[in-house]
XYZ file of C-alpha atoms in Angstrom:
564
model
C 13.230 -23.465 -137.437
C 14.230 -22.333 -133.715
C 14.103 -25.690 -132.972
C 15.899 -27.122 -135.388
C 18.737 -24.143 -134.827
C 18.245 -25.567 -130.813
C 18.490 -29.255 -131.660
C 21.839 -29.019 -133.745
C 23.192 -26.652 -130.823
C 22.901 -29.083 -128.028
C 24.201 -31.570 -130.663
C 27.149 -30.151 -131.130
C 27.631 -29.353 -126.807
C 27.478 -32.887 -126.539
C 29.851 -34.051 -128.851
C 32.562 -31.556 -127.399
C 31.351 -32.541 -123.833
C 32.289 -36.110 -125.166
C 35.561 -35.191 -126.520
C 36.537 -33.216 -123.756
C 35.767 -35.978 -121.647
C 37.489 -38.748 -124.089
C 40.575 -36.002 -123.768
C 40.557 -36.009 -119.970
C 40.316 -39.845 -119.643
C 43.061 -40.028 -122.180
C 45.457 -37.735 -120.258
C 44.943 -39.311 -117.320
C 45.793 -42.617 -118.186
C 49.165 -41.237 -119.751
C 50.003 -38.916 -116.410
C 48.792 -41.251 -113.887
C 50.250 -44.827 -113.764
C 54.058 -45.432 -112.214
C 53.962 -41.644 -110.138
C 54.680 -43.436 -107.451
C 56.876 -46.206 -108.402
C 60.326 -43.754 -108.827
C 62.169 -41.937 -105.796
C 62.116 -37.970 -106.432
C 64.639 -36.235 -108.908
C 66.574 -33.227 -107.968
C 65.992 -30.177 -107.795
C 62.712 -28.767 -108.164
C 61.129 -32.338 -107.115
C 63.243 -32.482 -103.843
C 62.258 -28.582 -102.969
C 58.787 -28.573 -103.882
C 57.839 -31.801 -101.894
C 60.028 -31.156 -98.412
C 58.166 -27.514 -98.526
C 55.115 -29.199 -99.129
C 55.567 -31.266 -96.026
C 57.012 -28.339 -93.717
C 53.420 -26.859 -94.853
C 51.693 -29.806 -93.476
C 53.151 -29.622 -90.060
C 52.913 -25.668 -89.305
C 49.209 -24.548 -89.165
C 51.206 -21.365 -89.907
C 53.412 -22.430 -92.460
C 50.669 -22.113 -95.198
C 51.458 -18.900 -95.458
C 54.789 -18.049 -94.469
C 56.100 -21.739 -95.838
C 59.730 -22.622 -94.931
C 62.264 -25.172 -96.263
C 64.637 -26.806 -93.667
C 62.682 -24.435 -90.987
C 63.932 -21.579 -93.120
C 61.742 -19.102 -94.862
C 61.218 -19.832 -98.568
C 61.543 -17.153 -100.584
C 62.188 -18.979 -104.006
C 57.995 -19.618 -105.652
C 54.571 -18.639 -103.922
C 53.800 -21.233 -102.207
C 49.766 -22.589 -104.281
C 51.220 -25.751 -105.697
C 53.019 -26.587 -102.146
C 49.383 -25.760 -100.901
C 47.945 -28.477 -102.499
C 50.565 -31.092 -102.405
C 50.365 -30.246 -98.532
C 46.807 -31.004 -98.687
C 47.165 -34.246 -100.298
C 49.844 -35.248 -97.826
C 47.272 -34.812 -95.089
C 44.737 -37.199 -96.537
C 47.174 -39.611 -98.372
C 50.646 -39.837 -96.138
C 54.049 -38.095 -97.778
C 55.461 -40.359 -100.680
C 56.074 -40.484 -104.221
C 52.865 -40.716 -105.531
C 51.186 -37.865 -103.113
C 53.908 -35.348 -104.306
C 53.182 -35.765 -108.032
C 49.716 -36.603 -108.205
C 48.145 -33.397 -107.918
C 50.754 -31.356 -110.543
C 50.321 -34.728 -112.615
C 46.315 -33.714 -112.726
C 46.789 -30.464 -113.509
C 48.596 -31.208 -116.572
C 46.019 -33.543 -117.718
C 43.242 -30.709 -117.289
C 45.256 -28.830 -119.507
C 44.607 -31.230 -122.246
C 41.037 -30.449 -122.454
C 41.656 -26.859 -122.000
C 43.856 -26.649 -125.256
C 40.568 -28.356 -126.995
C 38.457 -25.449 -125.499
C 41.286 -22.989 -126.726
C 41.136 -25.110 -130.144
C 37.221 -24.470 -130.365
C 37.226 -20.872 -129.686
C 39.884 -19.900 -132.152
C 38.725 -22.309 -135.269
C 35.527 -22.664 -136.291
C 35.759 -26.123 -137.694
C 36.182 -28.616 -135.053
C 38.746 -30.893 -136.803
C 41.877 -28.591 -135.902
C 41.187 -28.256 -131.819
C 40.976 -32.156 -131.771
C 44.646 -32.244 -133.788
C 46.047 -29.601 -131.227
C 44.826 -31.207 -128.352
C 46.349 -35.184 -129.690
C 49.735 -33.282 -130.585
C 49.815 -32.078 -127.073
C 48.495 -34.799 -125.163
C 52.034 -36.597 -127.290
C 54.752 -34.051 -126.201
C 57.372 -35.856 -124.804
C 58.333 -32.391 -122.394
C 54.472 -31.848 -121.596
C 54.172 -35.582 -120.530
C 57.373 -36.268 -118.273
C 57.487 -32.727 -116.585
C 54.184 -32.578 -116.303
C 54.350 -35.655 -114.571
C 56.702 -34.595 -112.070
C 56.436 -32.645 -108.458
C 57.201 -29.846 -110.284
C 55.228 -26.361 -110.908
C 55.536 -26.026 -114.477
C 52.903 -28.563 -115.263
C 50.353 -26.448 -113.684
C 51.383 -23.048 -114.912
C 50.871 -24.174 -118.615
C 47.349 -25.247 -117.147
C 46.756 -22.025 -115.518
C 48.083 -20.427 -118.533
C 45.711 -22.236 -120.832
C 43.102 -21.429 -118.697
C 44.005 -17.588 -118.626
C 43.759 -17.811 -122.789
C 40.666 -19.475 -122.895
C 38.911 -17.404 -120.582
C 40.828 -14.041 -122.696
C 39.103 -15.485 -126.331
C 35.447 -16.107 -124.143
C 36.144 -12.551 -122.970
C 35.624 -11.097 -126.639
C 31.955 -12.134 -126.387
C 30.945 -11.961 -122.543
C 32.736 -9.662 -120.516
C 32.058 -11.640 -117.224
C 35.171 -13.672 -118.162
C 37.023 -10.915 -117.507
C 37.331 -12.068 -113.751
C 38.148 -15.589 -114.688
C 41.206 -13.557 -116.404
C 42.233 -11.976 -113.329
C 42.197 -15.186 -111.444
C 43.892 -17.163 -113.431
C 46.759 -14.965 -113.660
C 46.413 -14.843 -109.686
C 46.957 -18.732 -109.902
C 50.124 -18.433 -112.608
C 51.447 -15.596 -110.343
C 51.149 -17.638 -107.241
C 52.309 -20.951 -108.287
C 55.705 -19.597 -110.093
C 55.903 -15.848 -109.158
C 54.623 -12.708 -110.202
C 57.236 -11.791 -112.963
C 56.435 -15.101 -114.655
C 52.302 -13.988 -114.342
C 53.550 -10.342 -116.067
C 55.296 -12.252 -118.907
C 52.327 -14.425 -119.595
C 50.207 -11.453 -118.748
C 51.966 -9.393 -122.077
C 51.362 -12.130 -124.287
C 47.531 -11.960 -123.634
C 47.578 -8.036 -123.387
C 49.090 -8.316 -126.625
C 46.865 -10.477 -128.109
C 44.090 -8.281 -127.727
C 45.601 -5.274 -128.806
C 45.952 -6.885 -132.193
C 42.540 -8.651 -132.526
C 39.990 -6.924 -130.058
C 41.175 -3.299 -129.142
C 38.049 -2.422 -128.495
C 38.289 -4.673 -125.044
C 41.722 -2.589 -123.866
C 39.299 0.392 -123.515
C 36.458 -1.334 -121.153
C 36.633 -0.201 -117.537
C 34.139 -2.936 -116.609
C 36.797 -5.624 -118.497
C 39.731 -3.901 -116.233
C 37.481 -3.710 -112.732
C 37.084 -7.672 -112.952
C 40.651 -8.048 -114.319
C 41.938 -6.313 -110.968
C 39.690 -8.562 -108.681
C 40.527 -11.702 -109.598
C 44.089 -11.005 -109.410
C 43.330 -9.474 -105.724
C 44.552 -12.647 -103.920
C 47.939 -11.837 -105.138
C 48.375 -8.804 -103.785
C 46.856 -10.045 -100.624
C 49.653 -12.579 -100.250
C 52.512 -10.344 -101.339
C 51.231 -8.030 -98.977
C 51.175 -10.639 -95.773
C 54.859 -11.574 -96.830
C 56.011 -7.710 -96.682
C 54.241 -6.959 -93.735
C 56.311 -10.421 -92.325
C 59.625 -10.249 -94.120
C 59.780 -6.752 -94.941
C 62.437 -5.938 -97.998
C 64.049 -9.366 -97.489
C 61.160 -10.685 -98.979
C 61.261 -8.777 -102.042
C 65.208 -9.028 -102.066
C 64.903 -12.775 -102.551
C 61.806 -13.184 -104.533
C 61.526 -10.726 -107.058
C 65.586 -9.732 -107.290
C 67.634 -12.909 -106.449
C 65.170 -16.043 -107.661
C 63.846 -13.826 -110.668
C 65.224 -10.990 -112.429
C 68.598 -11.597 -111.638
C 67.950 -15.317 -113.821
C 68.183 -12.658 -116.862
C 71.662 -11.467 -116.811
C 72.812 -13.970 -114.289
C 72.908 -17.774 -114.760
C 71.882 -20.084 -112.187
C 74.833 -22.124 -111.387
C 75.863 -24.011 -114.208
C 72.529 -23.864 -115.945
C 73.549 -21.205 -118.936
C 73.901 -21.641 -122.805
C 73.254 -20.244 -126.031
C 70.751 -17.774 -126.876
C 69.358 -21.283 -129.377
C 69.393 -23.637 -126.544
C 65.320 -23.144 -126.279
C 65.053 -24.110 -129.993
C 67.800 -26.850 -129.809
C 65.422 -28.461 -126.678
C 62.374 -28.129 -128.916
C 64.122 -29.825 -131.823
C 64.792 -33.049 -129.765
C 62.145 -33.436 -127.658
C 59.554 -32.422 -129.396
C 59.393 -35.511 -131.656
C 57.779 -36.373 -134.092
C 56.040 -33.025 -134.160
C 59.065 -30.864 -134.731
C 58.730 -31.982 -138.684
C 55.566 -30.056 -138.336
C 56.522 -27.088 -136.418
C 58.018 -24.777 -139.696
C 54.933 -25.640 -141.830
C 52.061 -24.637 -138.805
C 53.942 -21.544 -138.107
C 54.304 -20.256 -142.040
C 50.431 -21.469 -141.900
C 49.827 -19.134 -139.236
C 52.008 -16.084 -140.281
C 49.877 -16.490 -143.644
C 46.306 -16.436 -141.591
C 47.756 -13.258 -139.686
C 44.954 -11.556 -139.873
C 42.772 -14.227 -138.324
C 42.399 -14.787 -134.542
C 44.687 -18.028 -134.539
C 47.183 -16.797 -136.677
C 48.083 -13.697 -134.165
C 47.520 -15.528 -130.734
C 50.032 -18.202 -132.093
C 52.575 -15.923 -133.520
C 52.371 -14.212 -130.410
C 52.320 -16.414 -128.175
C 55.120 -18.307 -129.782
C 57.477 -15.140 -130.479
C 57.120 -13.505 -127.024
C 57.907 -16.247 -125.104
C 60.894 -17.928 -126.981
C 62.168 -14.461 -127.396
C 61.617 -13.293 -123.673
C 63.137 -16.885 -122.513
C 66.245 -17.020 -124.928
C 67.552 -13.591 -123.922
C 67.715 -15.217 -120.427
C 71.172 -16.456 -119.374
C 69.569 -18.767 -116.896
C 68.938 -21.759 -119.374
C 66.732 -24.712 -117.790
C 64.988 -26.952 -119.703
C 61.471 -27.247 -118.368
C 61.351 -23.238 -119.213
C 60.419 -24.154 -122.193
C 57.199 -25.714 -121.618
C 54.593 -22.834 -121.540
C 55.462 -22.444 -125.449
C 54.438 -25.761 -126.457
C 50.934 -25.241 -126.187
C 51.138 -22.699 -128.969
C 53.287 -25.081 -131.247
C 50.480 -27.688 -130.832
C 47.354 -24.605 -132.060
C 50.024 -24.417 -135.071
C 50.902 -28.027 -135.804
C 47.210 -28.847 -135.449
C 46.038 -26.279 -137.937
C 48.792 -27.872 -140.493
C 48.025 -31.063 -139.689
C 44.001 -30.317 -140.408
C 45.013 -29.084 -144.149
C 46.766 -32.446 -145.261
C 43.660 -34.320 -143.274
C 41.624 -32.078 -145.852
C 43.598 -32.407 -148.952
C 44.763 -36.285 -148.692
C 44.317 -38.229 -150.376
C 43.981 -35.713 -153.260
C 46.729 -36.811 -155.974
C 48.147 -32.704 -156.128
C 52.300 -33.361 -155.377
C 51.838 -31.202 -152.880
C 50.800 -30.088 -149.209
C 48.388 -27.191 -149.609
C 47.703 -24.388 -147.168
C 44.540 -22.561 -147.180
C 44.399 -18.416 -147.892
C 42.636 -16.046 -145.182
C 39.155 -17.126 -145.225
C 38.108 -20.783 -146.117
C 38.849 -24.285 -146.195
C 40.098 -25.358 -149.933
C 37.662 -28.367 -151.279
C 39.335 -30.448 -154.375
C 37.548 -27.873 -157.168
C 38.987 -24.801 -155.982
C 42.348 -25.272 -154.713
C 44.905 -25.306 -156.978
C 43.033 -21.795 -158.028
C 43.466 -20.738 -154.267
C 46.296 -21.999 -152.108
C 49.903 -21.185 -151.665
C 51.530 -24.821 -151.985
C 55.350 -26.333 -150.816
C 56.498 -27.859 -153.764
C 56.841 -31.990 -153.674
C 60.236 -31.681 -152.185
C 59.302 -30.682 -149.103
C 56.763 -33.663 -149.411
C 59.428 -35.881 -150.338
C 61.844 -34.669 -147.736
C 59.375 -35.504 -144.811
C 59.215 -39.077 -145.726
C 62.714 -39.469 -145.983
C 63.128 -38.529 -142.696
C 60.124 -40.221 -141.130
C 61.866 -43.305 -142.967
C 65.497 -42.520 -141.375
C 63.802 -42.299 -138.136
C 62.345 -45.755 -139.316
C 65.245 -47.373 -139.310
C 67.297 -45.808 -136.184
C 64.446 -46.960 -134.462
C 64.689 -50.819 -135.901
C 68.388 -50.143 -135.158
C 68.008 -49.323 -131.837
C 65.729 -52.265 -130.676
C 68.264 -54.530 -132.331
C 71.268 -52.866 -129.902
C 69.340 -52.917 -127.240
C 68.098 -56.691 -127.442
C 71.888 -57.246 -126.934
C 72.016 -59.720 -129.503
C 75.203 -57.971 -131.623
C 78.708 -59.286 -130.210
C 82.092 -56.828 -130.370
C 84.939 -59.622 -129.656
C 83.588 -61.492 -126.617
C 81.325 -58.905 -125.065
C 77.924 -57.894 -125.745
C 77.538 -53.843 -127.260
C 74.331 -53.663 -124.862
C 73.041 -55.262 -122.138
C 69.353 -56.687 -122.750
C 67.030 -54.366 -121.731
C 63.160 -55.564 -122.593
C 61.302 -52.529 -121.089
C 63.106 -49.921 -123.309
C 63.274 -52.778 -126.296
C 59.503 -52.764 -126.697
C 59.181 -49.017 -126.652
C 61.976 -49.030 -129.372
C 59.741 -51.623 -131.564
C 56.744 -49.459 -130.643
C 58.534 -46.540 -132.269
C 60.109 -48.621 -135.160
C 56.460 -50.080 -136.052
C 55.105 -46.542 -136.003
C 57.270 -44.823 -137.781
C 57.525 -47.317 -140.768
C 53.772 -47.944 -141.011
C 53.635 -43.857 -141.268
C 56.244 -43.690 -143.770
C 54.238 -46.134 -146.002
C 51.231 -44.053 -145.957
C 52.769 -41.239 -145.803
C 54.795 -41.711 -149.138
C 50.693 -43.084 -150.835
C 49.575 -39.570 -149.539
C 47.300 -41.645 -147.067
C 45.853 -39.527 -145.127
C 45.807 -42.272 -142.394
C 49.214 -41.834 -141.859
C 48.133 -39.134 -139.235
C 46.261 -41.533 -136.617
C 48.751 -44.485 -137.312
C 51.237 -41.388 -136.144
C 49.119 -40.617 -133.115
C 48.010 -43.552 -131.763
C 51.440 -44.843 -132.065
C 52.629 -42.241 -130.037
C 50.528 -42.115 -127.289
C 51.438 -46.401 -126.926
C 54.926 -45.259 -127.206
C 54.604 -42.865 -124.222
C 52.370 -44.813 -122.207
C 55.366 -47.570 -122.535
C 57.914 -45.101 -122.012
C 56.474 -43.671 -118.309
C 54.882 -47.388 -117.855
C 58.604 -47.936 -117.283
C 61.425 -47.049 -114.967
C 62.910 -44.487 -117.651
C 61.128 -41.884 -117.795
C 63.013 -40.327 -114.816
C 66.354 -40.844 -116.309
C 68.252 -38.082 -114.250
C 68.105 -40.519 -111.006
C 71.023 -42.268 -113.204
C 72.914 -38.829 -112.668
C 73.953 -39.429 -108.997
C 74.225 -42.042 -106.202
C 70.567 -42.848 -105.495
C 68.863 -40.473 -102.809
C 66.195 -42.442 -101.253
C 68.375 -45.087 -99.427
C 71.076 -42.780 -98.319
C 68.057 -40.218 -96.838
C 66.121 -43.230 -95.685
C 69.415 -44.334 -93.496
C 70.013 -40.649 -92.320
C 66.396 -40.149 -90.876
C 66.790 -43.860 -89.197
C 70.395 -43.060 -87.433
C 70.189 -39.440 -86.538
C 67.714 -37.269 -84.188
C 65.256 -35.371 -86.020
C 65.926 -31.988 -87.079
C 69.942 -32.674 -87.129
C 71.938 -31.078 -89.458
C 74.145 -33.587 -91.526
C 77.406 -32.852 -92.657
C 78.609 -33.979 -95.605
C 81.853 -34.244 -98.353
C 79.081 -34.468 -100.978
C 80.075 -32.725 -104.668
C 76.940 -30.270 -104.661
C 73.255 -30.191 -102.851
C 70.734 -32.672 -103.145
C 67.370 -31.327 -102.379
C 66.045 -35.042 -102.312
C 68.181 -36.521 -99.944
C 67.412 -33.887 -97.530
C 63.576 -34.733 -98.156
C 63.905 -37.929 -97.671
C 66.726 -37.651 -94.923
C 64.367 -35.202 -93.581
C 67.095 -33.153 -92.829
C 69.155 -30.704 -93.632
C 72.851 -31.804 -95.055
C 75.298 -29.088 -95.417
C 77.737 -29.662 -97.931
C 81.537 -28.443 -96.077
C 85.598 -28.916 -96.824
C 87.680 -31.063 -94.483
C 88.942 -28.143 -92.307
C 85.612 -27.038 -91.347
C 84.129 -30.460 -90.624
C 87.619 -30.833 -88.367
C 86.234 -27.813 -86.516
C 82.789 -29.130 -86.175
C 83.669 -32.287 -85.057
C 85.659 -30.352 -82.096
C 82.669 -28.314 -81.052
C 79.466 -30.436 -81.902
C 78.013 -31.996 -79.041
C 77.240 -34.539 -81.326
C 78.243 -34.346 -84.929
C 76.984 -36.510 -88.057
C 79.003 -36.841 -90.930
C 78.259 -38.720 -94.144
C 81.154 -39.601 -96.389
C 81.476 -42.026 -99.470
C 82.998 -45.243 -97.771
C 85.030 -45.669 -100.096
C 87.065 -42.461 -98.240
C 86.568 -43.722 -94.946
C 90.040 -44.515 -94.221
C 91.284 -41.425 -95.093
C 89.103 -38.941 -93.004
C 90.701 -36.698 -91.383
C 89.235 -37.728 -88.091
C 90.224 -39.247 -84.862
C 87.392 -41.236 -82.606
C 84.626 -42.084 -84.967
C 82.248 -44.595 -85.523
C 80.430 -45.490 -88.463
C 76.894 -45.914 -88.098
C 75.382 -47.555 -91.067
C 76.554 -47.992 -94.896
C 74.192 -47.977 -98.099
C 75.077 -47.914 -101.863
C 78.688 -46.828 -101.007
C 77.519 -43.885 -98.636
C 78.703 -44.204 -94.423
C 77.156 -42.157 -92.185
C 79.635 -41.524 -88.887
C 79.811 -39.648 -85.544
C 81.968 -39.142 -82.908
C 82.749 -42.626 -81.176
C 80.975 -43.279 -77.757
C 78.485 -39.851 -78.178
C 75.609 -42.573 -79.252
């Protein structure tokens, strides 16, 4: 019998070792191919990789990193670490400064399964979360990016996983601690609290008994010791500066105060989750009234609070960024997965409608109509309708953007192949899911997901899926004239509209942004001044003695004539 019990054990650690491993491989062909291929997007992309590369100069600047030989103040500086380190085997390019946050994301893939597998017993619902958010258009492209977000939701995940292993082995406690230490020192401290409360408050809902151990506490506080060791180093350098510009000015003052432009409404958050999150949004309202129902079970309070806390906690911020967002998804996936589980269990039953299982059990066909709260067929009815509508924008948009339609003597699009075939991809998708969808096929679900992950492995296979670099004059040329023309570690003036973090990475240096009177005084006392101007303009600079120096995609970098 022992052996028996034994046998099916290491059964069942070998099919989620193969899963796990099936999820990784899966992830990392989605987050891997074209890194490299696209110049870096501004801001956080620009920022993260010139600090990165200041890092990988300095011996010194690893832990007091700078940014234009300034000190950074704005994130610890972990990611930067390992970008840095990459750099140093790999050379400083496109592909170096995304491929290690790129990787992190796709661990997190597996560590939603893990999540998935300690908070339902069957093992049908971690594999749905994990598919859903392997197929999130936000988790995908930031993730993808040289950004820091990526790997907080991975850190984050981690934190969670190692909180529900806590329950039953205390030694996880430390693997707690640490992995807050590695949320608090990629994107600050406040953001590590935040997280931190949604965990805390986990627990004191389902395991209070945990709250009260001194030995889950002790190992709590010593993972989380290299934070204070860092903070500490940067007080003992900076002093209150420091905390001035880390904790006040890049974080707390985001709540009241918006960052530049970047405000909105208190529903922008659930306006940016309703049109990216496709097609999963359909899903969101169900998995959530699933879990408020299952309350009382472990999945049903870590997503409600997970989800409430943070959406809350970001909305009431006035700073309103987009990639915010992204530590929530996670938690939408647990509840769209345990949704999506119930109509895997219940189609293709011939009921009229989707079912939702009470506090303790999986329905089977004999028992459910006697147990389950049901949505009437509408809602059933509703869904396919809109999978359908979706149908057919998509079949409309391949058609526009195939260019064939003619307005007088001038085509509505220009042909566009790349973004054609991802349109079709869609298009075939979504019809082939409305079919089976509206026969209560239960196949409808991987005809949904594999058609999705094709979809995105088109969309970043292509040159779209970085579709701010159509925002602004492109950086890469201008910055790659700058560095060619101008001594290093000359500041670059500049008639520019606002910053551009990339051009001054790939400038590699730093261009201030200044009015015509103050470049007039410049140019008077500047041994040798550098000005870059759109050439359109160049006639009209107010300017006497200058020489232009070289001109790229309608950009002319000048200095004083004869100086050279």
């Amino acid at each position: 019998m022992i052996n028996k019990i034994l046998t099916k054990k290491n059964l069942h650690s070998h099919i989620d070792l193969l899963l796990i491993l099936s999820l990784l491989l899966a992830a990392v062909v989605l987050f891997y191919p074209n890194l490299g291929t696209l110049p870096l997007r501004d801001w956080d992309e620009g920022i993260v990789a010139q600090v990165a590369r200041e890092i990988s100069r300095e011996k010194w600047n690893w832990l007091y990193p700078t940014i234009n030989d300034t000190p950074y103040f704005n994130k610890p500086p972990l990611i930067h670490w390992s970008i840095a380190f990459v750099y140093s085997i790999a050379g400083v390019n496109e592909l170096t400064a995304r491929l290690f946050p790129a990787l992190l994301t796709a661990f997190s893939v597996p560590l939603i399964y893990g999540v998935g597998r300690e908070l339902f017993r069957p093992r049908t619902p971690a594999i749905f979360t994990a598919l859903v958010y392997l197929t999130l258009l936000p988790v995908v492209r930031h993730g993808r990016l040289a950004m820091l977000d990526g790997a907080v939701v991975c850190f984050f995940l981690l934190m969670i996983w190692c909180v529900l292993r806590s329950r039953h082995n205390l030694r996880y406690s430390l693997a707690i601690g640490i992995s807050f230490a590695l949320v608090s020192l990629s994107k600050g401290i406040i953001l590590g609290l935040l997280l931190g409360v949604i965990a805390f408050l986990f627990l004191w809902w389902d395991t209070p008994r945990l709250l009260s151990s001194k030995y889950f506490w002790s190992g709590i506080l010593l993972g989380m010791l290299p934070v204070f060791l860092w903070y500490t180093a940067q007080f003992f350098h900076y002093g209150v500066e420091f905390f001035y510009a880390n904790f006040f000015h890049q974080s707390l003052k985001r709540i009241w105060q918006p960052v530049g432009s970047h405000d909105g409404p208190i529903w922008y958050y659930l306006l940016e989750i309703i049109e990216y999150s496709f097609p999963w949004q359909l899903f969101c309202l169900p998995g959530l009234y699933l879990s408020w129902k299952n309350r009382n079970l472990s999945w049903g309070k870590l997503i409600l609070i997970w989800s409430g806390v943070y959406l809350l906690a970001i909305s009431l911020m006035n700073t309103k960024l987009p990639w915010y967002v992204l530590p929530i998804y996670p938690a939408l996936a647990l509840a769209v997965g345990s949704y999506l589980t119930e109509i895997w269990h219940q189609f293709p039953l011939d009921l009229g409608y989707f079912w939702f299982p009470n506090d303790k059990y999986l329905p089977t066909h004999k028992d459910s109509k006697k147990h389950l709260w049901s949505i009437p067929t509408v809602y059933h009815r509703l869904v396919v309708a809109l999978f359908a509508l979706l149908a057919i924008i998509a079949w409309v948009t391949s058609v526009y953007l195939s260019g064939i339609f003619i307005l007088g003597e001038s085509n509505l699009a220009k042909p566009n192949l790349q973004l054609q075939l991802i349109s079709v991809a869609v298009a075939m998708t979504l019809t082939m899911v409305t079919l089976l969808l509206n026969q209560r096929d239960r196949q409808f679900l991987l005809i949904l997901i594999w058609g999705t992950y094709l979809s995105l492995l088109m969309f970043v296979s292509s040159p779209h899926w970085v579709w701010e670099l159509e925002e602004d004059y492109p950086a890469k040329p201008v910055g790659e004239m700058i560095q060619k023309n101008t001594p290093p570690g000359q500041i670059i003036y500049s008639f520019g509209t606002r910053d551009r973090p990339s051009l001054n990475f790939y400038s590699d240096r730093l261009i201030k942004r200044v009015g015509p009177e103050k470049i007039q005084q410049q140019w008077q006392s500047i041994t040798q001044p550098y000005l870059l101007v759109e050439a359109s303009i160049l006639n009209d600079l107010p300017l006497n003695n200058f020489q232009v120096l070289n001109t790229v995609k309608g950009w002319a970098l000048v200095t004083r004539e004869g100086k050279r």
